[in-house]
Coordinates of C-alpha atoms in Angstrom, one line a residue:
X1 CA 2.1 -15.8 3.7
X2 CA -0.7 -16.7 6.0
X3 CA -2.9 -19.8 5.1
X4 CA -6.5 -19.7 4.9
X5 CA -6.7 -22.5 7.2
X6 CA -5.1 -20.0 10.1
X7 CA -7.7 -17.2 9.6
X8 CA -10.5 -19.7 9.3
X9 CA -9.9 -22.4 12.1
X10 CA -7.0 -20.8 14.7
X11 CA -8.9 -20.3 17.8
X12 CA -7.2 -16.8 18.2
X13 CA -9.2 -15.8 15.0
X14 CA -12.7 -16.6 16.9
X15 CA -14.9 -13.6 15.8
X16 CA -12.5 -12.4 13.1
X17 CA -12.6 -15.3 10.4
X18 CA -13.1 -18.1 12.3
X19 CA -16.7 -17.4 12.3
X20 CA -17.6 -21.0 13.9
X21 CA -15.7 -20.4 17.0
X22 CA -13.8 -23.6 16.1
X23 CA -11.3 -24.5 18.7
X24 CA -8.9 -27.7 18.5
X25 CA -5.5 -27.2 20.5
X26 CA -3.8 -30.0 18.4
X27 CA -5.2 -27.8 15.2
X28 CA -3.7 -24.4 16.8
X29 CA -0.3 -26.6 17.5
X30 CA 0.2 -27.7 14.1
X31 CA -0.9 -24.1 12.1
X32 CA 1.1 -22.2 14.9
X33 CA 4.3 -24.8 13.4
X34 CA 3.0 -24.1 10.0
X35 CA 3.3 -20.3 10.2
X36 CA 6.9 -20.6 11.9
X37 CA 8.3 -23.2 9.2
X38 CA 9.7 -20.1 7.0
X39 CA 12.8 -22.3 5.7
X40 CA 10.9 -25.2 4.0
X41 CA 7.9 -24.8 2.0
X42 CA 7.7 -28.8 1.9
X43 CA 7.7 -28.8 5.7
X44 CA 4.6 -26.0 6.0
X45 CA 2.6 -28.0 3.2
X46 CA 2.9 -31.1 5.2
X47 CA 2.2 -29.4 8.2
X48 CA -1.0 -27.4 6.6
X49 CA -1.8 -31.0 5.1
X50 CA -2.0 -32.8 8.5
X51 CA -4.1 -29.8 10.0
X52 CA -6.6 -30.0 7.1
X53 CA -7.1 -33.6 7.8
X54 CA -8.2 -32.9 11.1
X55 CA -10.1 -30.0 10.2
X56 CA -12.3 -32.1 8.1
X57 CA -12.6 -35.3 10.4
X58 CA -14.0 -32.2 13.1
X59 CA -16.3 -30.8 10.4
X60 CA -16.5 -27.4 12.4
X61 CA -18.4 -25.5 9.0
X62 CA -20.0 -27.4 5.5
X63 CA -19.6 -25.2 2.5
X64 CA -23.1 -25.4 0.5
X65 CA -22.1 -23.6 -2.7
X66 CA -18.9 -21.6 -3.7
X67 CA -19.8 -17.9 -4.0
X68 CA -18.1 -16.1 -6.5
X69 CA -17.0 -12.6 -6.2
X70 CA -15.5 -9.7 -7.8
X71 CA -14.7 -6.0 -6.5
X72 CA -13.6 -3.0 -9.0
X73 CA -11.6 -0.4 -7.3
X74 CA -10.1 3.0 -8.9
X75 CA -7.9 5.7 -7.5
X76 CA -11.0 7.4 -5.6
X77 CA -11.6 4.4 -3.4
X78 CA -10.4 4.1 0.1
X79 CA -10.4 1.3 2.8
X80 CA -11.7 -1.4 0.6
X81 CA -10.8 -4.6 2.4
X82 CA -11.6 -7.9 1.2
X83 CA -11.2 -10.9 3.5
X84 CA -10.3 -14.5 3.1
X85 CA -13.9 -15.7 2.1
X86 CA -14.1 -12.9 -0.6
X87 CA -16.3 -10.8 1.8
X88 CA -16.0 -7.2 1.5
X89 CA -16.9 -4.9 4.6
X90 CA -19.1 -2.4 2.9
X91 CA -19.6 -0.3 6.2
X92 CA -15.5 0.7 6.0
X93 CA -15.4 1.7 1.9
X94 CA -14.8 5.5 1.2
X95 CA -14.7 7.2 -2.0
X96 CA -12.8 10.3 -2.1
X97 CA -14.3 13.1 -3.7
X98 CA -12.8 14.2 -7.4
X99 CA -12.6 17.4 -8.5
X100 CA -15.0 18.3 -11.1
X101 CA -14.3 20.0 -14.6
X102 CA -15.0 23.3 -13.1
X103 CA -12.7 22.8 -10.0
X104 CA -9.7 21.9 -12.5
X105 CA -10.1 24.8 -14.4
X106 CA -10.5 27.3 -11.7
X107 CA -7.2 25.7 -10.0
X108 CA -5.1 26.1 -13.4
X109 CA -5.8 29.8 -13.6

């Protein structure tokens, strides 16, 4: 599983999750190493902690509040995607038209 840090702070994610355009080659290298560290969770967490410390010192963004969000989707919902920050791209969400009771009755005859 990818870390939240990769999507928010890796330079390759600029414009897709790295909304600040943050670019630090050292952080990129550490995040790449953490992504490749599939055998040892302990090693991966240590690398992510190291990247996190650098990011905190660089302070590319400051959170002013923690937004709480929720989304409920039924079987008619299509293309509902929630990003790492809990934001929904509502322009992409589609609702599949359900059969009405009259259509169901006529289809069963």
